[in-house]
């Protein structure tokens, strides 16, 4: 898992919702200036009862993540799967690669001349800040889920308190 320089040392417990907690902690470390990549350690709880090899599994995962992240972050999270991800990101966007592989070229306002080239493999999560310009090339059979994240009210970051218990005692 890659947390980036803003990672605060918080460990995620091995609970049934550990995947959502892991994604929430990842999103809290992300900024609106650069993309970020997460290699999750946990599986989504929604996969416990279903075959993940179908597009129906993607729809369930997308709905599950939208509900769970809205609740955990306290900001609206909407499913945007099916919309083109090429071009500028209109909102903060979370992409979960559910099958196959995609290649991303991402540029930001801070470095428009230096694209970041990222291969995204099955189960990896990509965060795109608002305004990031993307070009996506998908391998045959690849699938992904995309979610739009609203900005916290008045520029505030979501409350960190719900996950303080996620710290392991030393």
CSV table of C-alpha atoms in Angstrom, one decimal:
chain,number,residue,atom,x,y,z
A,1,UNK,CA,0.0,0.0,0.0
A,2,UNK,CA,1.3,3.5,-0.9
A,3,UNK,CA,0.2,6.2,1.5
A,4,UNK,CA,2.3,9.1,0.3
A,5,UNK,CA,4.1,11.7,2.4
A,6,UNK,CA,1.0,12.8,4.3
A,7,UNK,CA,0.5,9.3,5.9
A,8,UNK,CA,0.1,9.8,9.6
A,9,UNK,CA,1.0,6.3,10.8
A,10,UNK,CA,-2.6,5.1,11.3
A,11,UNK,CA,-3.0,1.3,11.0
A,12,UNK,CA,-6.2,-0.2,9.7
A,13,UNK,CA,-7.8,-3.0,11.7
A,14,UNK,CA,-8.6,-6.4,10.1
A,15,UNK,CA,-12.4,-5.9,10.4
A,16,UNK,CA,-15.1,-6.6,7.9
A,17,UNK,CA,-15.0,-2.9,6.9
A,18,UNK,CA,-11.2,-2.7,6.8
A,19,UNK,CA,-11.3,-2.1,3.0
A,20,UNK,CA,-13.4,1.0,3.4
A,21,UNK,CA,-11.4,2.2,6.4
A,22,UNK,CA,-8.2,1.7,4.3
A,23,UNK,CA,-9.7,3.8,1.4
A,24,UNK,CA,-10.9,6.5,3.8
A,25,UNK,CA,-7.4,6.8,5.3
A,26,UNK,CA,-5.9,6.9,1.8
A,27,UNK,CA,-8.3,9.7,0.7
A,28,UNK,CA,-7.5,11.7,3.8
A,29,UNK,CA,-3.8,11.6,2.8
A,30,UNK,CA,-4.6,12.8,-0.8
A,31,UNK,CA,-4.4,16.4,-1.8
A,32,UNK,CA,-6.0,18.4,-4.7
A,33,UNK,CA,-2.6,18.9,-6.2
A,34,UNK,CA,-1.5,15.4,-7.2
A,35,UNK,CA,-2.8,11.9,-8.1
A,36,UNK,CA,-2.1,9.0,-5.7
A,37,UNK,CA,-2.1,5.2,-6.0
A,38,UNK,CA,-3.2,2.7,-3.3
A,39,UNK,CA,-2.4,-1.0,-3.3
A,40,UNK,CA,-5.0,-2.2,-0.8
A,41,UNK,CA,-4.3,-4.9,1.7
A,42,UNK,CA,-7.9,-5.8,2.2
A,43,UNK,CA,-10.8,-7.0,0.0
A,44,UNK,CA,-14.1,-5.1,-0.1
A,45,UNK,CA,-16.7,-6.8,2.2
A,46,UNK,CA,-19.1,-6.9,-0.7
A,47,UNK,CA,-16.9,-9.6,-2.3
A,48,UNK,CA,-17.6,-12.1,0.5
A,49,UNK,CA,-21.0,-13.1,-1.1
A,50,UNK,CA,-20.6,-12.6,-4.8
A,51,UNK,CA,-18.7,-13.5,-7.9
A,52,UNK,CA,-16.3,-10.6,-8.7
A,53,UNK,CA,-15.8,-11.6,-12.3
A,54,UNK,CA,-19.0,-10.0,-13.7
A,55,UNK,CA,-20.1,-6.4,-14.5
A,56,UNK,CA,-22.9,-6.9,-11.9
A,57,UNK,CA,-20.2,-7.3,-9.3
A,58,UNK,CA,-18.8,-3.9,-10.4
A,59,UNK,CA,-22.2,-2.2,-10.0
A,60,UNK,CA,-22.6,-3.7,-6.5
A,61,UNK,CA,-19.1,-2.6,-5.5
A,62,UNK,CA,-19.7,0.9,-6.8
A,63,UNK,CA,-22.9,1.2,-4.9
A,64,UNK,CA,-21.3,-0.2,-1.7
A,65,UNK,CA,-18.4,2.2,-1.9
A,66,UNK,CA,-20.6,5.2,-2.6
A,67,UNK,CA,-22.7,4.5,0.4
A,68,UNK,CA,-19.8,3.5,2.7
A,69,UNK,CA,-17.6,6.4,1.8
A,70,UNK,CA,-20.4,8.9,2.0
A,71,UNK,CA,-21.0,7.7,5.5
A,72,UNK,CA,-17.4,7.5,6.6
A,73,UNK,CA,-16.2,10.8,5.0
A,74,UNK,CA,-19.3,12.9,5.7
A,75,UNK,CA,-19.4,14.2,2.1
A,76,UNK,CA,-21.4,13.0,-0.9
A,77,UNK,CA,-19.8,10.3,-3.0
A,78,UNK,CA,-21.5,9.4,-6.3
A,79,UNK,CA,-21.1,6.6,-8.7
A,80,UNK,CA,-19.8,7.8,-12.1
A,81,UNK,CA,-19.0,4.5,-13.8
A,82,UNK,CA,-19.8,4.6,-17.5
A,83,UNK,CA,-18.6,8.2,-18.0
A,84,UNK,CA,-15.4,8.9,-19.9
A,85,UNK,CA,-12.3,9.3,-17.8
A,86,UNK,CA,-10.3,10.8,-20.6
A,87,UNK,CA,-9.8,14.6,-20.3
A,88,UNK,CA,-9.9,16.8,-17.2
A,89,UNK,CA,-11.5,15.4,-14.0
A,90,UNK,CA,-14.5,17.6,-13.2
A,91,UNK,CA,-14.4,16.5,-9.5
A,92,UNK,CA,-12.1,14.6,-7.2
A,93,UNK,CA,-12.3,11.1,-8.6
A,94,UNK,CA,-11.6,7.6,-7.1
A,95,UNK,CA,-11.0,4.8,-9.6
A,96,UNK,CA,-11.0,1.1,-8.6
A,97,UNK,CA,-9.6,-1.3,-11.2
A,98,UNK,CA,-11.9,-4.4,-10.9
A,99,UNK,CA,-10.5,-6.5,-13.7
A,100,UNK,CA,-7.6,-6.4,-16.1
A,101,UNK,CA,-5.2,-3.5,-16.6
A,102,UNK,CA,-5.4,0.1,-17.7
A,103,UNK,CA,-2.6,2.6,-18.4
A,104,UNK,CA,-3.0,6.2,-17.3
A,105,UNK,CA,-1.3,9.4,-18.4
A,106,UNK,CA,-2.1,12.0,-15.8
A,107,UNK,CA,-1.1,15.7,-15.7
A,108,UNK,CA,-1.9,18.3,-13.2
A,109,UNK,CA,-2.0,22.1,-13.2
A,110,UNK,CA,1.3,22.1,-11.2
A,111,UNK,CA,3.1,20.1,-13.8
A,112,UNK,CA,1.3,20.2,-17.1
A,113,UNK,CA,4.4,19.3,-19.1
A,114,UNK,CA,5.3,16.2,-17.1
A,115,UNK,CA,2.7,13.5,-17.3
A,116,UNK,CA,2.7,10.8,-14.7
A,117,UNK,CA,2.4,7.4,-16.3
A,118,UNK,CA,0.7,4.8,-14.2
A,119,UNK,CA,-0.4,1.2,-14.9
A,120,UNK,CA,-3.4,0.3,-12.9
A,121,UNK,CA,-3.8,-3.4,-12.1
A,122,UNK,CA,-6.8,-5.3,-10.7
A,123,UNK,CA,-7.7,-4.2,-7.2
A,124,UNK,CA,-5.5,-1.1,-7.3
A,125,UNK,CA,-7.1,2.3,-6.5
A,126,UNK,CA,-6.3,5.6,-8.2
A,127,UNK,CA,-7.1,9.1,-6.8
A,128,UNK,CA,-7.4,11.9,-9.3
A,129,UNK,CA,-7.6,15.5,-8.0
A,130,UNK,CA,-10.1,17.9,-9.6
A,131,UNK,CA,-8.8,19.2,-12.9
A,132,UNK,CA,-6.2,16.4,-13.4
A,133,UNK,CA,-6.1,15.7,-17.2
A,134,UNK,CA,-6.1,12.0,-18.0
A,135,UNK,CA,-5.6,9.7,-21.0
A,136,UNK,CA,-6.7,6.1,-20.4
A,137,UNK,CA,-5.8,3.1,-22.4
A,138,UNK,CA,-7.6,-0.1,-21.4
A,139,UNK,CA,-6.5,-3.7,-22.1
A,140,UNK,CA,-9.1,-6.1,-23.5
A,141,UNK,CA,-11.4,-7.3,-20.7
A,142,UNK,CA,-10.5,-4.6,-18.2
A,143,UNK,CA,-13.1,-3.1,-16.0
A,144,UNK,CA,-13.1,-0.3,-13.4
A,145,UNK,CA,-15.4,1.6,-11.1
A,146,UNK,CA,-15.3,5.4,-10.8
A,147,UNK,CA,-16.6,7.5,-8.0
A,148,UNK,CA,-16.9,11.3,-7.7
A,149,UNK,CA,-16.1,12.8,-4.3
A,150,UNK,CA,-17.6,16.2,-3.2
A,151,UNK,CA,-15.3,18.7,-1.5
A,152,UNK,CA,-15.8,19.0,2.3
A,153,UNK,CA,-18.0,22.0,3.2
A,154,UNK,CA,-16.0,25.3,3.6
A,155,UNK,CA,-12.8,23.6,2.6
A,156,UNK,CA,-12.5,21.6,5.8
A,157,UNK,CA,-11.1,18.1,5.8
A,158,UNK,CA,-13.5,15.4,7.0
A,159,UNK,CA,-13.4,14.6,10.7
A,160,UNK,CA,-10.6,12.1,11.6
A,161,UNK,CA,-12.2,11.0,14.8
A,162,UNK,CA,-14.1,7.9,13.6
A,163,UNK,CA,-10.8,6.2,12.8
A,164,UNK,CA,-8.7,7.1,15.8
A,165,UNK,CA,-9.5,3.6,17.2
A,166,UNK,CA,-7.7,2.2,14.1
A,167,UNK,CA,-4.3,3.0,15.7
A,168,UNK,CA,-2.5,0.0,17.1
A,169,UNK,CA,-1.1,0.4,20.6
A,170,UNK,CA,2.7,0.5,20.7
